[in-house]
């Protein structure tokens, strides 16, 4: 199995074949030169990477960091920090991944009330001290070992980088708290925000950052990516399977590669060549599809209760509610007549908004299901009446 | 039928209560429940005539079928209001059968039987009832008299006055004759009307003195008496048994002593139904002197241990032990184990966490609320003796129902009302109970939330909001859990959707209330999340409403979300590139589960090495396999781990524990997840880059086809290596791995 080049053959393919340098990036070829220019300029603006999941945002950020600081940036440590702030002290917990040059924080982990404390305190604390690397002469034996030879020729930039993950999940308060920090500590640090949706990032933050859109990968690009992985892993990838995987992933490169590995493993287990039947849906996709099927099958209180059970199942297994809604909509649109599409989308949008502002996810998902059932039932009744007359 | 009928009907006007006293069968929903179909075709369209006071006294009604304009409970209340009794089953005592459309089959059969026996009641319809009201004079004949003949309405007021003027003793005799009386030894002479201004509380004055005075739970009283009188004997048996086995503790498997040989008794039941009274009465009956300690006494360790006397110790309100009584419960249990005097503990809820331990050491007696009939006679007796000029059985019954079996509350109410009036009629009770809002506080959310679905109770939005505020957290959950089951939702998807929509909006408002402390919006939240959806799909909710599943589901959700975060953090070292917890759950969890479990299912024991390698690559441990599988959704009993042979599972555990493993610094405790198993405390060992680069055996091969970054990749992956064995100085993660194979 370990025919590939990676050091750890037991890693999933998606990690094993993940590009770590700008030169190895294959998706989004137009974006790579821009990143290289940014890295070579010596200075860096605050950045905002945005785009759908699986498009390669974080891969690009790490490659950019490596370009800036050399391989030392990959020597990371994970820390769990408990911050006590305010009077009376409130505890906010957050896990960070850091190297000598950068730190990754997911402030939204702390929860919607405490994330403000994290952005206020932790980010400020990191930002307000100069990076160690500026004190050490660059090049030569600096940097404490193996990273030295890979360091950029122009020396390391005199600032640290704070990668703020899931910036779109931060509460308004937390985002507001970032504004001053971003302006105040520009001498010592740069912020790199990562967001799936740019619309959830507050406008003042957006205006302080250079926005870099990392779109979903095109089907062709995902196809090439899969072909590359399959070649390196020595797996024969029929075009039909590749096409299925690409469709199922919908521009999410990570999902495509993981899907390829699961399918290949399934094929290997049965000793048959990889075929479309080995491409399976993920557990949560199956469950959501069943819920959608139930909604189309019967429109009654009992049916609604059955759907509710499925929804609880999904949410209880930590599947995000908006993902459930999205999947339901996609599945419903595939199952019912296109004349219902506008209504379905309208209500889905409405309940998507409520999911974002409300607290009990199941209530909103169920309301969507009930609404669809009402619409669909009326349609069925009218159709039956038309057939009768 | 009226055990069901009356209890449910009462519920609709805001008073439940008979449910606990009524036989269990009464709780079953009727098939084809009139509740649904029973809307009278011309509801409220007819004017109900006003009859003379007590004009139906002495008559016994039995209702069946759907009436023309009155709901059944309205009709029953009407009969009661004018002094009639309403019973559930036809019998020879029934004077009138009030029959509507679709009468019950059983009733028709019974009617025929009675006819055959010549004891048939007069069968009337709604108009017949109105006619009776219009024509019968006040205070009709005594029970058993002829069914009424139409009498001229003239002079009925006069007649009523006359009747009211009858001296109290006679009236009392009449009233007690109508219901089963509880004979009190030497009842004091009734007071003259208006002499209610005594400072003594009636509840104390009429506290039961003898076993006969106890209103409720006669069997429990006997049990308690048997326990108390057998107490000394039980201790003697205990001593003998102990002596027989040589003073040691009871052996395992030895026959357990009978339950009532416990050293202490625990009386549990709702407040105000006579637990303390019974304890006192029974103690005295058995010749003990009761010594009471209740929540008003300090009951800390010292106080409890210091109590010694040859008496019965009554520990009242043991579930109120807390705070300052720290250690009191444990000490009480100790005292019980060694006590030389009987101890009677009293609590409201023997399922409460605090009391449950204690309950294991006690002879448990569970009190039920007294039945309406039991309380009624006692109430009437007290009322008569305290100078109420007139009170009839129906009124007393209503009062008993309203208080939900709480005798103390009933007597207190009687006393309060006595100061303002000497008379008490059926309507008075209804009105006053409504005004005092006394009835709802004692009801459980299980009962209460049904009111939101009761479209014809005529309760105003404000009344319903009061219900909502009794538990503003639980009420919306109950409504949300049960609204699809409401009969109003069946076959009306648009109403169902509207109700769901409203609940969804309610959640938004509730979120604003919580996050912005906008408590002024609470009424809006209540209306949207409980009152409005309830009204939209109003109708019959099943007999057994479901408890909100949301509470449990949400806790599972939180737990698993934290678990995902934890795993994601742990795997970060392996994935090199951190992805969000969302992506980890959606994409990695299914793939990782497959990568770990599939070798086991496909290859069996031969796949263990591969599985362990994957675990190591992602810094996961053996327990995480179950965690991963648990995060995936699969049908019950269809878990991928089920396909793995049990032997392979144990072999996996063995193989895993035998090897050395990398561990991430991030532990479960950081995410509030209870750690599974005894995971070794992770210690971060940050290998310096130089060492990792040099020692990585695979680097040589890798560097041939790749630039130096591969070595760095390996370095990143091995950041958090910790030697599994005692070789703390291990720096070579790569070697550790090799050795494990």
PDB file of N, CA and C in Angstrom, chain B residues 333-381:
ATOM      1  N   UNK B 333     -29.253   7.977  58.268  1.00  0.00           N
ATOM      2  CA  UNK B 333     -29.177   6.568  57.863  1.00  0.00           C
ATOM      3  C   UNK B 333     -28.413   5.763  58.911  1.00  0.00           C
ATOM      4  N   UNK B 334     -27.341   6.369  59.421  1.00  0.00           N
ATOM      5  CA  UNK B 334     -26.564   5.701  60.474  1.00  0.00           C
ATOM      6  C   UNK B 334     -27.432   5.491  61.705  1.00  0.00           C
ATOM      7  N   UNK B 335     -28.140   6.540  62.068  1.00  0.00           N
ATOM      8  CA  UNK B 335     -28.997   6.447  63.248  1.00  0.00           C
ATOM      9  C   UNK B 335     -30.032   5.345  63.064  1.00  0.00           C
ATOM     10  N   UNK B 336     -30.579   5.286  61.858  1.00  0.00           N
ATOM     11  CA  UNK B 336     -31.587   4.257  61.589  1.00  0.00           C
ATOM     12  C   UNK B 336     -30.988   2.870  61.786  1.00  0.00           C
ATOM     13  N   UNK B 337     -29.741   2.701  61.352  1.00  0.00           N
ATOM     14  CA  UNK B 337     -29.111   1.393  61.442  1.00  0.00           C
ATOM     15  C   UNK B 337     -28.972   0.953  62.892  1.00  0.00           C
ATOM     16  N   UNK B 338     -28.859   1.905  63.815  1.00  0.00           N
ATOM     17  CA  UNK B 338     -28.575   1.534  65.200  1.00  0.00           C
ATOM     18  C   UNK B 338     -29.694   1.933  66.152  1.00  0.00           C
ATOM     19  N   UNK B 339     -30.767   2.428  65.611  1.00  0.00           N
ATOM     20  CA  UNK B 339     -31.768   3.042  66.490  1.00  0.00           C
ATOM     21  C   UNK B 339     -32.432   2.044  67.446  1.00  0.00           C
ATOM     22  N   UNK B 340     -32.730   2.521  68.600  1.00  0.00           N
ATOM     23  CA  UNK B 340     -33.479   1.718  69.564  1.00  0.00           C
ATOM     24  C   UNK B 340     -34.938   2.172  69.617  1.00  0.00           C
ATOM     25  N   UNK B 341     -35.263   3.188  68.882  1.00  0.00           N
ATOM     26  CA  UNK B 341     -36.656   3.633  68.819  1.00  0.00           C
ATOM     27  C   UNK B 341     -37.105   3.611  67.367  1.00  0.00           C
ATOM     28  N   UNK B 342     -38.368   3.389  67.155  1.00  0.00           N
ATOM     29  CA  UNK B 342     -38.849   3.428  65.768  1.00  0.00           C
ATOM     30  C   UNK B 342     -38.714   4.839  65.211  1.00  0.00           C
ATOM     31  N   UNK B 343     -38.384   4.917  63.943  1.00  0.00           N
ATOM     32  CA  UNK B 343     -38.283   6.226  63.294  1.00  0.00           C
ATOM     33  C   UNK B 343     -39.240   6.255  62.111  1.00  0.00           C
ATOM     34  N   UNK B 344     -40.002   7.300  62.036  1.00  0.00           N
ATOM     35  CA  UNK B 344     -40.870   7.466  60.871  1.00  0.00           C
ATOM     36  C   UNK B 344     -40.377   8.690  60.110  1.00  0.00           C
ATOM     37  N   UNK B 345     -39.966   8.490  58.876  1.00  0.00           N
ATOM     38  CA  UNK B 345     -39.527   9.613  58.056  1.00  0.00           C
ATOM     39  C   UNK B 345     -40.660   9.980  57.112  1.00  0.00           C
ATOM     40  N   UNK B 346     -40.760  11.261  56.836  1.00  0.00           N
ATOM     41  CA  UNK B 346     -41.841  11.717  55.969  1.00  0.00           C
ATOM     42  C   UNK B 346     -41.243  12.586  54.875  1.00  0.00           C
ATOM     43  N   UNK B 347     -41.649  12.324  53.649  1.00  0.00           N
ATOM     44  CA  UNK B 347     -41.160  13.165  52.557  1.00  0.00           C
ATOM     45  C   UNK B 347     -42.245  13.274  51.490  1.00  0.00           C
ATOM     46  N   UNK B 348     -42.037  14.181  50.569  1.00  0.00           N
ATOM     47  CA  UNK B 348     -43.020  14.362  49.506  1.00  0.00           C
ATOM     48  C   UNK B 348     -42.764  13.439  48.332  1.00  0.00           C
ATOM     49  N   UNK B 349     -41.498  13.257  48.037  1.00  0.00           N
ATOM     50  CA  UNK B 349     -41.188  12.505  46.825  1.00  0.00           C
ATOM     51  C   UNK B 349     -40.086  11.507  47.139  1.00  0.00           C
ATOM     52  N   UNK B 350     -40.428  10.237  47.158  1.00  0.00           N
ATOM     53  CA  UNK B 350     -39.409   9.267  47.533  1.00  0.00           C
ATOM     54  C   UNK B 350     -38.492   8.940  46.369  1.00  0.00           C
ATOM     55  N   UNK B 351     -38.755   9.545  45.206  1.00  0.00           N
ATOM     56  CA  UNK B 351     -37.857   9.332  44.072  1.00  0.00           C
ATOM     57  C   UNK B 351     -36.785  10.411  44.004  1.00  0.00           C
ATOM     58  N   UNK B 352     -36.904  11.415  44.863  1.00  0.00           N
ATOM     59  CA  UNK B 352     -35.921  12.496  44.818  1.00  0.00           C
ATOM     60  C   UNK B 352     -34.537  11.938  45.112  1.00  0.00           C
ATOM     61  N   UNK B 353     -33.561  12.531  44.470  1.00  0.00           N
ATOM     62  CA  UNK B 353     -32.190  12.048  44.582  1.00  0.00           C
ATOM     63  C   UNK B 353     -31.764  11.949  46.040  1.00  0.00           C
ATOM     64  N   UNK B 354     -32.124  12.978  46.802  1.00  0.00           N
ATOM     65  CA  UNK B 354     -31.677  13.057  48.187  1.00  0.00           C
ATOM     66  C   UNK B 354     -32.257  11.929  49.024  1.00  0.00           C
ATOM     67  N   UNK B 355     -33.488  11.583  48.717  1.00  0.00           N
ATOM     68  CA  UNK B 355     -34.200  10.663  49.589  1.00  0.00           C
ATOM     69  C   UNK B 355     -33.958   9.207  49.190  1.00  0.00           C
ATOM     70  N   UNK B 356     -33.513   8.999  47.958  1.00  0.00           N
ATOM     71  CA  UNK B 356     -33.477   7.636  47.439  1.00  0.00           C
ATOM     72  C   UNK B 356     -32.600   6.706  48.288  1.00  0.00           C
ATOM     73  N   UNK B 357     -31.462   7.232  48.727  1.00  0.00           N
ATOM     74  CA  UNK B 357     -30.591   6.404  49.567  1.00  0.00           C
ATOM     75  C   UNK B 357     -31.310   6.022  50.846  1.00  0.00           C
ATOM     76  N   UNK B 358     -31.939   7.021  51.419  1.00  0.00           N
ATOM     77  CA  UNK B 358     -32.654   6.790  52.667  1.00  0.00           C
ATOM     78  C   UNK B 358     -33.738   5.735  52.469  1.00  0.00           C
ATOM     79  N   UNK B 359     -34.406   5.827  51.339  1.00  0.00           N
ATOM     80  CA  UNK B 359     -35.532   4.930  51.074  1.00  0.00           C
ATOM     81  C   UNK B 359     -35.099   3.470  51.118  1.00  0.00           C
ATOM     82  N   UNK B 360     -33.834   3.220  50.760  1.00  0.00           N
ATOM     83  CA  UNK B 360     -33.355   1.839  50.780  1.00  0.00           C
ATOM     84  C   UNK B 360     -33.327   1.254  52.184  1.00  0.00           C
ATOM     85  N   UNK B 361     -33.301   2.127  53.183  1.00  0.00           N
ATOM     86  CA  UNK B 361     -33.188   1.647  54.558  1.00  0.00           C
ATOM     87  C   UNK B 361     -34.541   1.659  55.275  1.00  0.00           C
ATOM     88  N   UNK B 362     -35.578   1.940  54.545  1.00  0.00           N
ATOM     89  CA  UNK B 362     -36.859   2.150  55.213  1.00  0.00           C
ATOM     90  C   UNK B 362     -37.942   1.233  54.658  1.00  0.00           C
ATOM     91  N   UNK B 363     -38.957   1.086  55.468  1.00  0.00           N
ATOM     92  CA  UNK B 363     -40.189   0.439  55.039  1.00  0.00           C
ATOM     93  C   UNK B 363     -40.989   1.516  54.323  1.00  0.00           C
ATOM     94  N   UNK B 364     -41.180   1.344  53.028  1.00  0.00           N
ATOM     95  CA  UNK B 364     -41.751   2.434  52.235  1.00  0.00           C
ATOM     96  C   UNK B 364     -43.276   2.347  52.186  1.00  0.00           C
ATOM     97  N   UNK B 365     -43.905   3.443  52.469  1.00  0.00           N
ATOM     98  CA  UNK B 365     -45.361   3.524  52.363  1.00  0.00           C
ATOM     99  C   UNK B 365     -45.692   4.705  51.467  1.00  0.00           C
ATOM    100  N   UNK B 366     -46.327   4.428  50.383  1.00  0.00           N
ATOM    101  CA  UNK B 366     -46.592   5.483  49.418  1.00  0.00           C
ATOM    102  C   UNK B 366     -48.034   5.963  49.545  1.00  0.00           C
ATOM    103  N   UNK B 367     -48.197   7.211  49.832  1.00  0.00           N
ATOM    104  CA  UNK B 367     -49.527   7.765  50.042  1.00  0.00           C
ATOM    105  C   UNK B 367     -50.162   8.196  48.729  1.00  0.00           C
ATOM    106  N   UNK B 368     -51.453   7.985  48.682  1.00  0.00           N
ATOM    107  CA  UNK B 368     -52.203   8.493  47.533  1.00  0.00           C
ATOM    108  C   UNK B 368     -53.082   9.625  48.004  1.00  0.00           C
ATOM    109  N   UNK B 369     -53.457  10.451  47.071  1.00  0.00           N
ATOM    110  CA  UNK B 369     -54.389  11.513  47.439  1.00  0.00           C
ATOM    111  C   UNK B 369     -55.725  10.879  47.803  1.00  0.00           C
ATOM    112  N   UNK B 370     -56.427  11.450  48.751  1.00  0.00           N
ATOM    113  CA  UNK B 370     -57.719  10.865  49.114  1.00  0.00           C
ATOM    114  C   UNK B 370     -58.690  10.992  47.961  1.00  0.00           C
ATOM    115  N   UNK B 371     -59.589  10.049  47.879  1.00  0.00           N
ATOM    116  CA  UNK B 371     -60.594  10.144  46.835  1.00  0.00           C
ATOM    117  C   UNK B 371     -61.571  11.253  47.186  1.00  0.00           C
ATOM    118  N   UNK B 372     -62.167  11.780  46.137  1.00  0.00           N
ATOM    119  CA  UNK B 372     -63.057  12.909  46.335  1.00  0.00           C
ATOM    120  C   UNK B 372     -64.125  12.580  47.375  1.00  0.00           C
ATOM    121  N   UNK B 373     -64.672  11.368  47.291  1.00  0.00           N
ATOM    122  CA  UNK B 373     -65.755  11.010  48.187  1.00  0.00           C
ATOM    123  C   UNK B 373     -65.281  10.989  49.638  1.00  0.00           C
ATOM    124  N   UNK B 374     -64.038  10.511  49.835  1.00  0.00           N
ATOM    125  CA  UNK B 374     -63.507  10.450  51.194  1.00  0.00           C
ATOM    126  C   UNK B 374     -63.368  11.840  51.786  1.00  0.00           C
ATOM    127  N   UNK B 375     -62.819  12.744  50.984  1.00  0.00           N
ATOM    128  CA  UNK B 375     -62.595  14.087  51.497  1.00  0.00           C
ATOM    129  C   UNK B 375     -63.919  14.816  51.683  1.00  0.00           C
ATOM    130  N   UNK B 376     -64.853  14.503  50.817  1.00  0.00           N
ATOM    131  CA  UNK B 376     -66.120  15.240  50.815  1.00  0.00           C
ATOM    132  C   UNK B 376     -66.826  15.159  52.158  1.00  0.00           C
ATOM    133  N   UNK B 377     -66.934  13.942  52.676  1.00  0.00           N
ATOM    134  CA  UNK B 377     -67.709  13.809  53.903  1.00  0.00           C
ATOM    135  C   UNK B 377     -67.034  14.536  55.061  1.00  0.00           C
ATOM    136  N   UNK B 378     -65.710  14.460  55.050  1.00  0.00           N
ATOM    137  CA  UNK B 378     -64.972  15.142  56.117  1.00  0.00           C
ATOM    138  C   UNK B 378     -65.176  16.654  56.016  1.00  0.00           C
ATOM    139  N   UNK B 379     -65.123  17.152  54.813  1.00  0.00           N
ATOM    140  CA  UNK B 379     -65.298  18.586  54.595  1.00  0.00           C
ATOM    141  C   UNK B 379     -66.678  19.036  55.073  1.00  0.00           C
ATOM    142  N   UNK B 380     -67.681  18.259  54.689  1.00  0.00           N
ATOM    143  CA  UNK B 380     -69.045  18.638  55.045  1.00  0.00           C
ATOM    144  C   UNK B 380     -69.218  18.660  56.552  1.00  0.00           C
ATOM    145  N   UNK B 381     -68.588  17.688  57.172  1.00  0.00           N
ATOM    146  CA  UNK B 381     -68.689  17.598  58.617  1.00  0.00           C
ATOM    147  C   UNK B 381     -68.101  18.861  59.266  1.00  0.00           C
TER     148      UNK B 381
END
